[in-house]
CSV table of C-alpha atoms in Angstrom, one decimal:
chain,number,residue,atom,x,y,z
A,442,UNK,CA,0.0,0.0,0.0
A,443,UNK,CA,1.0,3.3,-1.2
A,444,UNK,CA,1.6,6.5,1.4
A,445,UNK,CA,-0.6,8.0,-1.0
A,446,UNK,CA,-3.6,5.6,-0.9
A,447,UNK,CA,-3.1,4.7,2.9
A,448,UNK,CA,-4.1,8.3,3.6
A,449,UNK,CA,-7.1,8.7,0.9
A,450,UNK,CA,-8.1,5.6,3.4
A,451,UNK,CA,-8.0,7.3,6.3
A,452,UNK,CA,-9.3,10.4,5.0
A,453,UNK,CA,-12.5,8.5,3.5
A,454,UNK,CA,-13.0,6.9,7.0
A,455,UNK,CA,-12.4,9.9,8.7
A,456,UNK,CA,-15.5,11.6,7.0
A,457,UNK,CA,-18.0,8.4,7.6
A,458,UNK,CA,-16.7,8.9,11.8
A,459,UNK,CA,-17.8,13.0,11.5
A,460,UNK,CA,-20.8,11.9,10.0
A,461,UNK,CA,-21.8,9.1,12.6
A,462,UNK,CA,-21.4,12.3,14.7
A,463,UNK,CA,-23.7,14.1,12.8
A,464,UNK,CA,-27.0,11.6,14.1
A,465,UNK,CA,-27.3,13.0,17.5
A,466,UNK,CA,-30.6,13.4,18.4
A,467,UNK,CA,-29.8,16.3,20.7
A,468,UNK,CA,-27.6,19.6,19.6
A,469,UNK,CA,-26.1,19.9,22.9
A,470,UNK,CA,-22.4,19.5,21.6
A,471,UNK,CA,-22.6,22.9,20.0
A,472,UNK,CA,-22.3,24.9,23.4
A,473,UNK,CA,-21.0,22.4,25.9
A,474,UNK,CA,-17.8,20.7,26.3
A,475,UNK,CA,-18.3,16.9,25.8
A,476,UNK,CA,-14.6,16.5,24.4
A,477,UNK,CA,-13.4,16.6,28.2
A,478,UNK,CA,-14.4,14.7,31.6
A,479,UNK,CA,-17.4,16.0,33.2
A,480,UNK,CA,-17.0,18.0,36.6
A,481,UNK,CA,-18.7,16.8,39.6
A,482,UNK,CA,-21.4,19.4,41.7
A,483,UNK,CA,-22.4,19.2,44.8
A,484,UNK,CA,-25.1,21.5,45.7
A,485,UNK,CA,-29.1,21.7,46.9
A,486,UNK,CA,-31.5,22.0,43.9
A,487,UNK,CA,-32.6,25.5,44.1
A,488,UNK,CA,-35.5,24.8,40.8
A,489,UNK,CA,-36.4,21.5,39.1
A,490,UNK,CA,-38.3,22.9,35.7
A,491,UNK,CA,-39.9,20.8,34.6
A,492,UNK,CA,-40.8,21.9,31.0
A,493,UNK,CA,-40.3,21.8,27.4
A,494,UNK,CA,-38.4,21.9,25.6
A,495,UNK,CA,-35.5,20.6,27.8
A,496,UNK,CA,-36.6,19.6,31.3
A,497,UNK,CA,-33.3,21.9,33.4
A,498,UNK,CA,-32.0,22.0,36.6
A,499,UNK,CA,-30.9,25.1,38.8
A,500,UNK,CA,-28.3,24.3,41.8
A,501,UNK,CA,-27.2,26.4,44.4
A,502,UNK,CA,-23.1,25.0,44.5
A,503,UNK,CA,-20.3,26.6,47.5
A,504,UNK,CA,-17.1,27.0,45.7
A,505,UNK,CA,-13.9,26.4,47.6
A,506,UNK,CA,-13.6,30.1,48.6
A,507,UNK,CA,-17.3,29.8,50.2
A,508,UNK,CA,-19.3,31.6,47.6
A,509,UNK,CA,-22.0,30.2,46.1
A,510,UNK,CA,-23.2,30.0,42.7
A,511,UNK,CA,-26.3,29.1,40.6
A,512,UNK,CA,-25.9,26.8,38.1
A,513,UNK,CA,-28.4,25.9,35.1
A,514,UNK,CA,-28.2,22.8,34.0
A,515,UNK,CA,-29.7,20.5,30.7
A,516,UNK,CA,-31.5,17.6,30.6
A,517,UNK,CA,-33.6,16.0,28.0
A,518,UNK,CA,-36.7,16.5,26.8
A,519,UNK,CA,-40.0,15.7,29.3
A,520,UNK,CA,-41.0,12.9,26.8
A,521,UNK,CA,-37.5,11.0,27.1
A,522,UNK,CA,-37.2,11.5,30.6
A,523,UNK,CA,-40.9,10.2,31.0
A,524,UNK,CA,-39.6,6.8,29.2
A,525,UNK,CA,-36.9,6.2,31.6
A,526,UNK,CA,-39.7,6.3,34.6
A,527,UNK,CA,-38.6,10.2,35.8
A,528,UNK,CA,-41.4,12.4,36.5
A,529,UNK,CA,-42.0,15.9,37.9
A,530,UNK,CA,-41.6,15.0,41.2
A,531,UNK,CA,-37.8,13.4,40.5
A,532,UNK,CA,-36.2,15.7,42.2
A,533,UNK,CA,-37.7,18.6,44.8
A,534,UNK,CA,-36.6,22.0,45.4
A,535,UNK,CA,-34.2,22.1,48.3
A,536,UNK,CA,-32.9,18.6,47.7
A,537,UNK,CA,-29.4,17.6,48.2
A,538,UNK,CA,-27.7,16.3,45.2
A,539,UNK,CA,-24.5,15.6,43.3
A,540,UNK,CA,-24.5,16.4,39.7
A,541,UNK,CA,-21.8,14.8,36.9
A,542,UNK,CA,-22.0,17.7,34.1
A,543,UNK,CA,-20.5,18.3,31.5
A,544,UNK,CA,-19.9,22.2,31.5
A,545,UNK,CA,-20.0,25.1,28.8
A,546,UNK,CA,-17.8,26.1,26.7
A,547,UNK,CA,-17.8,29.7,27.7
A,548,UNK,CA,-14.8,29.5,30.6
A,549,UNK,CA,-16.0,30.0,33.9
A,550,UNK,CA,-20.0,30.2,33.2
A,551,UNK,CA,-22.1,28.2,35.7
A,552,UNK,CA,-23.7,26.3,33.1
A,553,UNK,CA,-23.7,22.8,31.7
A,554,UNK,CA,-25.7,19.7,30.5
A,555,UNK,CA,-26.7,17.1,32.6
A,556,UNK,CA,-24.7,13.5,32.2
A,557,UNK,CA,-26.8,12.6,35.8
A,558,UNK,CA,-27.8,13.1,39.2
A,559,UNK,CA,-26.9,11.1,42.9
A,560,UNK,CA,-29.2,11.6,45.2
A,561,UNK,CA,-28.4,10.8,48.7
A,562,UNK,CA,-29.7,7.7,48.9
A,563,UNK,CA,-27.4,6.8,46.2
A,564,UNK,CA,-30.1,7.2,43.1
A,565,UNK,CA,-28.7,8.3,39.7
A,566,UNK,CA,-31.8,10.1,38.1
A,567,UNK,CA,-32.1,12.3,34.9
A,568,UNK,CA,-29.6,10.7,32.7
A,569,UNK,CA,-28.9,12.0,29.5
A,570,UNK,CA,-25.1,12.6,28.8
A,571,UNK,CA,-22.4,9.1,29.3
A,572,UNK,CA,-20.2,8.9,32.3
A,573,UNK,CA,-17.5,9.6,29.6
A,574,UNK,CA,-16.4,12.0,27.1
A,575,UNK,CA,-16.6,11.4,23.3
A,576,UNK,CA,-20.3,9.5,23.2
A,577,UNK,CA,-23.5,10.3,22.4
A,578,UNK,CA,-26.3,11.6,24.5
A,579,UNK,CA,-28.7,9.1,26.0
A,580,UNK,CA,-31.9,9.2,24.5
B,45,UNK,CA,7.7,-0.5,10.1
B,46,UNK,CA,5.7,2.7,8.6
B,47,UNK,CA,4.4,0.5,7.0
B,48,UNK,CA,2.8,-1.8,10.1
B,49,UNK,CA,1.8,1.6,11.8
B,50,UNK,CA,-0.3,2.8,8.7
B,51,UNK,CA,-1.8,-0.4,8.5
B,52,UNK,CA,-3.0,-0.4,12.3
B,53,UNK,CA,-4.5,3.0,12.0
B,54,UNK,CA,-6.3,2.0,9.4
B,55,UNK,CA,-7.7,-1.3,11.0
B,56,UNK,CA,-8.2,1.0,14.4
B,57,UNK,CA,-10.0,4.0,12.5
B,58,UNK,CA,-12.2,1.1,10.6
B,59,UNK,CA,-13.1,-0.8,14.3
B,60,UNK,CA,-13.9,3.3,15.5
B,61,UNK,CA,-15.8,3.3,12.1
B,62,UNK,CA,-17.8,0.4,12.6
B,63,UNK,CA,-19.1,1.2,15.9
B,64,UNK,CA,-19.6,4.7,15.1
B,65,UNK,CA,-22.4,3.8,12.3
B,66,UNK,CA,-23.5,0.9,14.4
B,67,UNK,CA,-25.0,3.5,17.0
B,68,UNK,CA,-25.7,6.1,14.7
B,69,UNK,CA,-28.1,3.9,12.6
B,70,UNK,CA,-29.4,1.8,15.5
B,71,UNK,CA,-33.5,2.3,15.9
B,72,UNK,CA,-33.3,4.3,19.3
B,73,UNK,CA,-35.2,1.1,20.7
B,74,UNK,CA,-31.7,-1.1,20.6
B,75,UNK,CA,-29.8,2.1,22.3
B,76,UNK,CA,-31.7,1.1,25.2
B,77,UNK,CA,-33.7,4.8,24.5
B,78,UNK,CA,-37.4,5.7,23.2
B,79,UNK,CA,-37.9,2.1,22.2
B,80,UNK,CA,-38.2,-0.9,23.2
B,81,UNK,CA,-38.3,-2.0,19.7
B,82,UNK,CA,-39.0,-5.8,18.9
B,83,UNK,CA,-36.3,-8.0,18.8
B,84,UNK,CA,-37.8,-10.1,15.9
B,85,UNK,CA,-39.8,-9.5,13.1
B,86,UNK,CA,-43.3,-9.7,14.1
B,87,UNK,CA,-45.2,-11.8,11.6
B,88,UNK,CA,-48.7,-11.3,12.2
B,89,UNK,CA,-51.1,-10.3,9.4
B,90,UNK,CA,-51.9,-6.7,8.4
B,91,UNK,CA,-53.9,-4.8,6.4
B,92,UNK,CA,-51.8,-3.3,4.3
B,93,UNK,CA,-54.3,-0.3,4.0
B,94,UNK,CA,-54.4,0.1,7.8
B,95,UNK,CA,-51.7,2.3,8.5
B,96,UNK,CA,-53.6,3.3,12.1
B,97,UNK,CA,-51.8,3.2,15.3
B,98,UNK,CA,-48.4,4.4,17.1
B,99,UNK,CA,-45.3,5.0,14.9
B,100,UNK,CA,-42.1,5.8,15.6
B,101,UNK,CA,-39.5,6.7,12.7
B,102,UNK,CA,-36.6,4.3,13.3
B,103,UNK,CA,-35.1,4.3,9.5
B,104,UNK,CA,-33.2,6.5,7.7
B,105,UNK,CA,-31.1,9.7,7.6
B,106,UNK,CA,-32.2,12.4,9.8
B,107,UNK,CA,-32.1,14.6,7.0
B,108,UNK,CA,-33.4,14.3,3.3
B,109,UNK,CA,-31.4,12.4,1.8
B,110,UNK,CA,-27.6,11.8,3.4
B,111,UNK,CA,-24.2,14.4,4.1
B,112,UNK,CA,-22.5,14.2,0.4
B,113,UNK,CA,-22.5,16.9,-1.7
B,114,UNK,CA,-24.0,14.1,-4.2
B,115,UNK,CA,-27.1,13.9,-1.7
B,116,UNK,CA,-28.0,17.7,-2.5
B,117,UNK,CA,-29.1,18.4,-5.4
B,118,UNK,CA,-27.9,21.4,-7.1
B,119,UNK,CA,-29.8,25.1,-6.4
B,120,UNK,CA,-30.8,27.6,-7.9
B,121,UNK,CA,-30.1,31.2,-7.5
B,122,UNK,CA,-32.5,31.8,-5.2
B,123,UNK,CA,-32.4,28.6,-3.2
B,124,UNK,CA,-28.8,29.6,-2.8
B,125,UNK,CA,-29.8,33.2,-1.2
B,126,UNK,CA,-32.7,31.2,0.9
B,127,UNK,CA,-29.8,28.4,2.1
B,128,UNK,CA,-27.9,31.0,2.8
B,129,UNK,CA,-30.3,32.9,5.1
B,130,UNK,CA,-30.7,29.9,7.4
B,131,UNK,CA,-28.4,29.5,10.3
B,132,UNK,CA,-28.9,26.4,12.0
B,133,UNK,CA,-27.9,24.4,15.1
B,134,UNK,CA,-27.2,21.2,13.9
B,135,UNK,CA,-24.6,19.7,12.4
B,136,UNK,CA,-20.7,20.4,13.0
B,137,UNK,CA,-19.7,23.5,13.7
B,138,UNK,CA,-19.7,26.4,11.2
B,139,UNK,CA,-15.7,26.8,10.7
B,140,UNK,CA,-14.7,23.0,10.7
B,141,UNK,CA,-13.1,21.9,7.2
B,142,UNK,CA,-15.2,19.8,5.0
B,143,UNK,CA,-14.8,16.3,4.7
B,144,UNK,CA,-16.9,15.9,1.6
B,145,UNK,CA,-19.8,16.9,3.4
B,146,UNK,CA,-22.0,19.4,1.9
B,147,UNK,CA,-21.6,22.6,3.0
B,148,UNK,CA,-25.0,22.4,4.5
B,149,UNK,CA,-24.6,19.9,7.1
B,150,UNK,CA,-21.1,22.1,8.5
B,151,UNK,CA,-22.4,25.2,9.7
B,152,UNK,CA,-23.8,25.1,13.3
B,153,UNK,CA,-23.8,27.7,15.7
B,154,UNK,CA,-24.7,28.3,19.3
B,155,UNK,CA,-28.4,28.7,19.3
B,156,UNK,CA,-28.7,32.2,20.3
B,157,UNK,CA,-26.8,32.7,16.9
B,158,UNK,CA,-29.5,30.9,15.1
B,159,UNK,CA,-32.7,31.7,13.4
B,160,UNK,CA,-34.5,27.9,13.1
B,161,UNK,CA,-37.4,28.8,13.3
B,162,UNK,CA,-38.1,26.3,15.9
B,163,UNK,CA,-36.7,29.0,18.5
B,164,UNK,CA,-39.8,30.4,18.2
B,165,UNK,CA,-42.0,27.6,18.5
B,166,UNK,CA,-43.0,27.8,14.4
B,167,UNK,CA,-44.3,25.2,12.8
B,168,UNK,CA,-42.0,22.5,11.2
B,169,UNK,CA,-43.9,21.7,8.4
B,170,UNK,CA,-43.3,18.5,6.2
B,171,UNK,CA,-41.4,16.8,6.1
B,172,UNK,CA,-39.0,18.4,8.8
B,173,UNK,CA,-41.5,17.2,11.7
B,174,UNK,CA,-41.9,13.8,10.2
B,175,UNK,CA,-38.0,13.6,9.8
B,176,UNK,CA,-38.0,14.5,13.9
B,177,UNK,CA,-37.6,10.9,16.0
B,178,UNK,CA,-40.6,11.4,18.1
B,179,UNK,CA,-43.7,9.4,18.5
B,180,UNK,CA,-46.5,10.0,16.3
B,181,UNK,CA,-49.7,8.4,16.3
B,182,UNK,CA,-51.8,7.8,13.1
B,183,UNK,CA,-56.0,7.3,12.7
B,184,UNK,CA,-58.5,7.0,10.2
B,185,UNK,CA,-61.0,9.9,10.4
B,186,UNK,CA,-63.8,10.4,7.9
B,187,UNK,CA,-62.4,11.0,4.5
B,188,UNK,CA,-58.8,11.4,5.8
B,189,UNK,CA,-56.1,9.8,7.4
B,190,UNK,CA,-54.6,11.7,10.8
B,191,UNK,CA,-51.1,12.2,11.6
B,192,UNK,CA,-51.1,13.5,15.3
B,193,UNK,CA,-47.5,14.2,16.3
B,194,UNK,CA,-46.2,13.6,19.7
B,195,UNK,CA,-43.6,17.0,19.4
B,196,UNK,CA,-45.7,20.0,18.9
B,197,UNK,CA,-49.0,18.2,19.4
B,198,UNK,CA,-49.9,19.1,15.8
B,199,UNK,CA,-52.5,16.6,13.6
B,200,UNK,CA,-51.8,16.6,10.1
B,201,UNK,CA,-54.7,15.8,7.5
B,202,UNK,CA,-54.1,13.9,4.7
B,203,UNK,CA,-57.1,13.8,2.5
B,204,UNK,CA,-58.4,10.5,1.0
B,205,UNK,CA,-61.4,11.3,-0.3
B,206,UNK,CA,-60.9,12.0,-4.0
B,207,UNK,CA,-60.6,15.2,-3.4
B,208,UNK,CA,-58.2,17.0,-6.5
B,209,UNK,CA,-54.7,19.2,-5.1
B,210,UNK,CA,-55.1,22.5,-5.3
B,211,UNK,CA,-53.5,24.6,-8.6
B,212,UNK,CA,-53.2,27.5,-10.4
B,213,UNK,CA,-55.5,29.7,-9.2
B,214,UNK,CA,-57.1,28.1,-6.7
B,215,UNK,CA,-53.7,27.2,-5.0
B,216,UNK,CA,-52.9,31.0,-5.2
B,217,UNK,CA,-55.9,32.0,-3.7
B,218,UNK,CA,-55.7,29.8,-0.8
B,219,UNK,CA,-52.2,30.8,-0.3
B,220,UNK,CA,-49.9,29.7,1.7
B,221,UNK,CA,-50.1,27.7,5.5
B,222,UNK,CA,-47.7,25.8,7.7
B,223,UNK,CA,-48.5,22.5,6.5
B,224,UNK,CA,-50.2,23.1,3.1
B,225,UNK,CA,-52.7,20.8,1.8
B,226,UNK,CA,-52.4,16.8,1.6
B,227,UNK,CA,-54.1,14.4,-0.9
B,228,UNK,CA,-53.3,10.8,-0.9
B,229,UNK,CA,-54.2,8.0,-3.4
B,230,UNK,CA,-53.8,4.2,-3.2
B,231,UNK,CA,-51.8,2.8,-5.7
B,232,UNK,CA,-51.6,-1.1,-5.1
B,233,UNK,CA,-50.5,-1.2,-1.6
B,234,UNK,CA,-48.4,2.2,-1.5
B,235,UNK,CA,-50.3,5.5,0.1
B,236,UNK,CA,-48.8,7.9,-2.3
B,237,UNK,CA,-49.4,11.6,-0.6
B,238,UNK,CA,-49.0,14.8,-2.4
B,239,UNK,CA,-48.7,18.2,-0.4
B,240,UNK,CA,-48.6,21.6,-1.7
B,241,UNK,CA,-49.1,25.3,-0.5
B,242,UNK,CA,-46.6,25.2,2.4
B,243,UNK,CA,-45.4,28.6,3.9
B,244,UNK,CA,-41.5,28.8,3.0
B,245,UNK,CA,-40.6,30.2,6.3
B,246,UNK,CA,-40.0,26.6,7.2
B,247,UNK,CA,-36.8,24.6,7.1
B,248,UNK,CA,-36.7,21.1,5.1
B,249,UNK,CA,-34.7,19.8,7.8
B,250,UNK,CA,-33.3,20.6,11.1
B,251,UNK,CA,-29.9,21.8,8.7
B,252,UNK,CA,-32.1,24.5,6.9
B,253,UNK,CA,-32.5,23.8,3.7
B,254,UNK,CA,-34.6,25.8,2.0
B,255,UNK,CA,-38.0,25.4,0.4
B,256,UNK,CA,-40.5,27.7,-1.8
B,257,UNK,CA,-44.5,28.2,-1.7
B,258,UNK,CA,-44.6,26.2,-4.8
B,259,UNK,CA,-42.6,23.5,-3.9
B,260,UNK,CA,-44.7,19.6,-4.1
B,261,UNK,CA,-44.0,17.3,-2.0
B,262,UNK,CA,-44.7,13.5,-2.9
B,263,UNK,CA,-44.5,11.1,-0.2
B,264,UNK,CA,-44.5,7.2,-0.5
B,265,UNK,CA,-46.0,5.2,2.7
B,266,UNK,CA,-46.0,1.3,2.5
B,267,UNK,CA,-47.1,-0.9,5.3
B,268,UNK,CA,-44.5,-3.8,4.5
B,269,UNK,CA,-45.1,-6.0,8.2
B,270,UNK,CA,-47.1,-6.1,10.9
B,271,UNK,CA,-45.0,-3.2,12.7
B,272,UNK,CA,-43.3,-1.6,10.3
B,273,UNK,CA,-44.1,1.1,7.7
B,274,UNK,CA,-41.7,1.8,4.7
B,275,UNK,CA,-41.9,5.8,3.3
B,276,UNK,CA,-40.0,7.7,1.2
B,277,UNK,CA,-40.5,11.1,-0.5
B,278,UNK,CA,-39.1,13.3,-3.9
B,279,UNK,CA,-39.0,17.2,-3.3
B,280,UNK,CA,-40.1,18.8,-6.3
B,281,UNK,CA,-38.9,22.4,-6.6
B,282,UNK,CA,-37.7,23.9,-9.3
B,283,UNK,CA,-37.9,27.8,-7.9
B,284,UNK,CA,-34.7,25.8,-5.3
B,285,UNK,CA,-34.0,22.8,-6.4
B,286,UNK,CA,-32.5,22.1,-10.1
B,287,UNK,CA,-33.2,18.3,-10.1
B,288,UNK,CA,-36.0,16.3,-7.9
B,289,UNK,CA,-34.6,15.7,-4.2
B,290,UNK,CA,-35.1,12.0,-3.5
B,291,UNK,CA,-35.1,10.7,0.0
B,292,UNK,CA,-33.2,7.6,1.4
B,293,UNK,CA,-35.7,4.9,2.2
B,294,UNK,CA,-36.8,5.8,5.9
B,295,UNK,CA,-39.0,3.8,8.3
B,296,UNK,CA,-41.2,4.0,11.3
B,297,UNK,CA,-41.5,1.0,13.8
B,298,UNK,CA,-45.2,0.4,15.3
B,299,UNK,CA,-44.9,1.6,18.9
B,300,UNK,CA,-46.1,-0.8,21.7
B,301,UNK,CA,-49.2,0.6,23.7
B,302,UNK,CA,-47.1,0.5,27.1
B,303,UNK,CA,-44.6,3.3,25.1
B,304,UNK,CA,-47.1,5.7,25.3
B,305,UNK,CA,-48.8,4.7,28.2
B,306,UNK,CA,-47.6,6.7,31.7
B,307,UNK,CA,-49.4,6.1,35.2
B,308,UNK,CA,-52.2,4.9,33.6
B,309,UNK,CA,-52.6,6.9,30.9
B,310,UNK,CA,-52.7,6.4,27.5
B,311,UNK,CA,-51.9,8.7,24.4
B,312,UNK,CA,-50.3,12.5,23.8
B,313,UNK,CA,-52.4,14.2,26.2
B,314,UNK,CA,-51.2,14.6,29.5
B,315,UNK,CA,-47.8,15.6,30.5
B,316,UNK,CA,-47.1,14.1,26.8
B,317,UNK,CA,-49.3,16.6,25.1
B,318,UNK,CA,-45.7,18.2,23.2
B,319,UNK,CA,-46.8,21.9,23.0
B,320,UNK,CA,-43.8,23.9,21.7
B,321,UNK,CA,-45.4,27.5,23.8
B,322,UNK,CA,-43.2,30.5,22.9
B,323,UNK,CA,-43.3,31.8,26.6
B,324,UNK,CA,-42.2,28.9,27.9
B,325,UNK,CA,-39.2,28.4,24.8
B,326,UNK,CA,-38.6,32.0,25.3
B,327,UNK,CA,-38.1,31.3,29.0
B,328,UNK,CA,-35.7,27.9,28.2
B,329,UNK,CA,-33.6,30.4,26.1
B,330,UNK,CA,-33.2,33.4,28.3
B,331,UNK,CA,-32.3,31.4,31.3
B,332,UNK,CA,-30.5,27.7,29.5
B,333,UNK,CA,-29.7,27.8,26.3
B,334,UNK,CA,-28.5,31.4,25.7
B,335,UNK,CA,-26.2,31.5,29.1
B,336,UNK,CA,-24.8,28.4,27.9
B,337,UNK,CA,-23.5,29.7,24.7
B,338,UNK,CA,-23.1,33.0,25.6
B,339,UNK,CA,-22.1,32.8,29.1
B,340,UNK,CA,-24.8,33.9,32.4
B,341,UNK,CA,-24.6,38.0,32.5
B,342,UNK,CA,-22.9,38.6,36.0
């Protein structure tokens, strides 16, 4: 095999990988980071909206120098979240939780899409994003 | 020893491959999402003119046809100016270099960039909101078959009743609406569906290709097994399009009654009801989707 060919190879498979990309049922990857680990939140649910288009999450979250900060986070759509047996009453204002997000790609914004929630009890509700970077959403 | 390492990329990039299509083609039903789809044929009998009950759109590209530049057909002058005008969401990001995509499919933005007309809460239109993978559920009415659709909670008529599509005169006076009017005829066992008079505000597909008032659009439904429905559909446009836009063969899988069913309840009403309300899309934007593009205002 040629040096020439072997890279018209990996060019043509590189454009059928960009265009598996493409079939995400969600758009989220234009305005979060999914390329990089997701952070880890700790914080008391300040709103649980649930609404369309994208049920979302607002966190109160301390930062290591004590201040706290709202974050708005995205789920999935009521619909979706409805097939994996969540419901309005998933999570309740003033809950404790523990968030895995993956964050926006503005730097330091309080904002980012939900991969899942902990609960206390050890519950992981309102998946949508994977544990790990480089997948898909979960439908 | 180049040699070996070229050779290992390849075989690597071709494994990636593989599993990349696998789950991009998958019916969401075998990604463990919106599913639950059968695991084997289902060979019961079936009126093939009974396309009632649940569907869910399984098959095919999300768009119209597939990402090549050979998938798009050529445009006119104004179709350019109209393509050009629409600033989508999908698709990789605006700036990336091609990789024999169209240009079409490589121009996403944030969404507070955008002007899908979705933002808003407008209408799809056909065949965007058919192209959507959400569930829709289909009934027999008098003189028409009903397409209610989960997303939006829109019904769609199509018209079965002998009833001619509108033309010439009579088209212009009615003018245009979201979804323009729908006549379908039997031939054998394939619903063949024309639609014209749609308002060209809306997008073909989430990507934002364009479409005119006098576009037609013919649609092909055959009920090919118990649970699954075959469709395909040719854009005809010639104020956009040079050639006839033909679609990949698409499909819809027949949704199982407990899909649709939540605490009890049956159907698209309900917390399922799917209304796209501006206030409340308005509301998503100002306080999740813009401050995640743009950044919260401090």
């Amino acid at each position: 095999m040629t040096a020439k060919s072997s890279t018209l190879c990996i060019l043509i498979v590189a454009l059928f990988l960009s265009a598996g990309a493409l079939f995400a049922h969600h758009g989220t990857g234009i305005s979060y980071d999914l390329e990089h680990k997701p952070i880890v939140l700790k914080g008391v649910i300040t709103e649980f909206r649930w609404k369309n288009p994208h049920v979302s999450v607002f966190m109160d979250v301390k930062g290591p120098d004590g201040k706290v900060v709202n974050w708005s986070l995205e789920g999935n759509s009521i619909a979706n979240y409805a097939r994996m047996g969540f419901n309005r009453n998933t999570l309740k204002t003033g809950q404790e939780v523990t968030a895995l997000v993956y964050v926006s790609k503005v730097p330091n914004n309080p904002a980012g899409v939900i991969a899942k929630f902990t609960t206390a009890e050890g519950k992981e509700v309102l998946r949508f994003q994977r544990d790990e970077p480089g997948g898909r959403g979960v439908e | 020893m180049r040699y070996v390492s070229r050779t290992l990329i390849i075989v690597v990039t071709i494994a990636l491959l593989t599993a990349s299509l696998i789950l991009a083609q998958a019916p969401a039903g075998q990604r463990g999402g919106r599913g639950n789809a059968a695991a084997a044929p289902d060979n019961r009998p079936f009126d093939a003119h009974d396309l009632s009950g649940y569907w869910y759109r399984d098959q095919g590209f999300r768009g119209i046809r597939g990402l090549k530049m050979s998938d798009v057909p050529e445009m006119t002058e104004l179709g350019k100016k109209m393509f050009d005008a629409n600033i989508p969401v999908r698709g990789r990001n605006k700036g990336q270099p091609l990789n024999g995509e169209h240009p079409g499919f490589v121009r996403a933005v944030i969404p507070a960039l955008s002007n899908d007309p979705i933002m808003k809460c407008d209408p799809q239109g056909i065949p965007r909101l058919i192209l959507d993978n959400e569930p829709t559920e289909w009934f027999i009415a008098p003189g028409r078959l009903m397409q209610f659709f989960q997303w939006g909670h829109i019904p769609r008529e199509i018209w079965l009743d002998g009833r001619q599509l509108p033309s010439g005169e009579n088209l212009d006076n009615l003018g245009d609406s979201w979804f323009g009017m729908s006549v379908g005829k039997w031939e054998g066992d394939t619903l063949v569906v024309n639609t014209v008079g749609q308002r060209d505000k809306s997008w073909l597909d989430i990507h934002g290709f364009p479409h005119s008032f006098n576009m037609r659009l013919e649609e092909r439904y055959k009920r090919v097994s118990y649970d699954r429905i075959q469709w395909t559909f040719t854009i005809y446009d010639p104020e956009i399009y040079k050639t006839p836009w033909e679609s990949d063969v698409k499909g819809f899988r027949r949704m199982k009654d407990e899909e649709v069913t939540f605490y009890g309840w049956k159907g698209f009403s309900g917390f399922l009801e799917g209304y796209c309300a501006e206030t409340e899309e308005q509301e998503f934007n100002d306080r999740v989707r813009d401050p995640a593009g743009l950044g919260h205002k401090q």
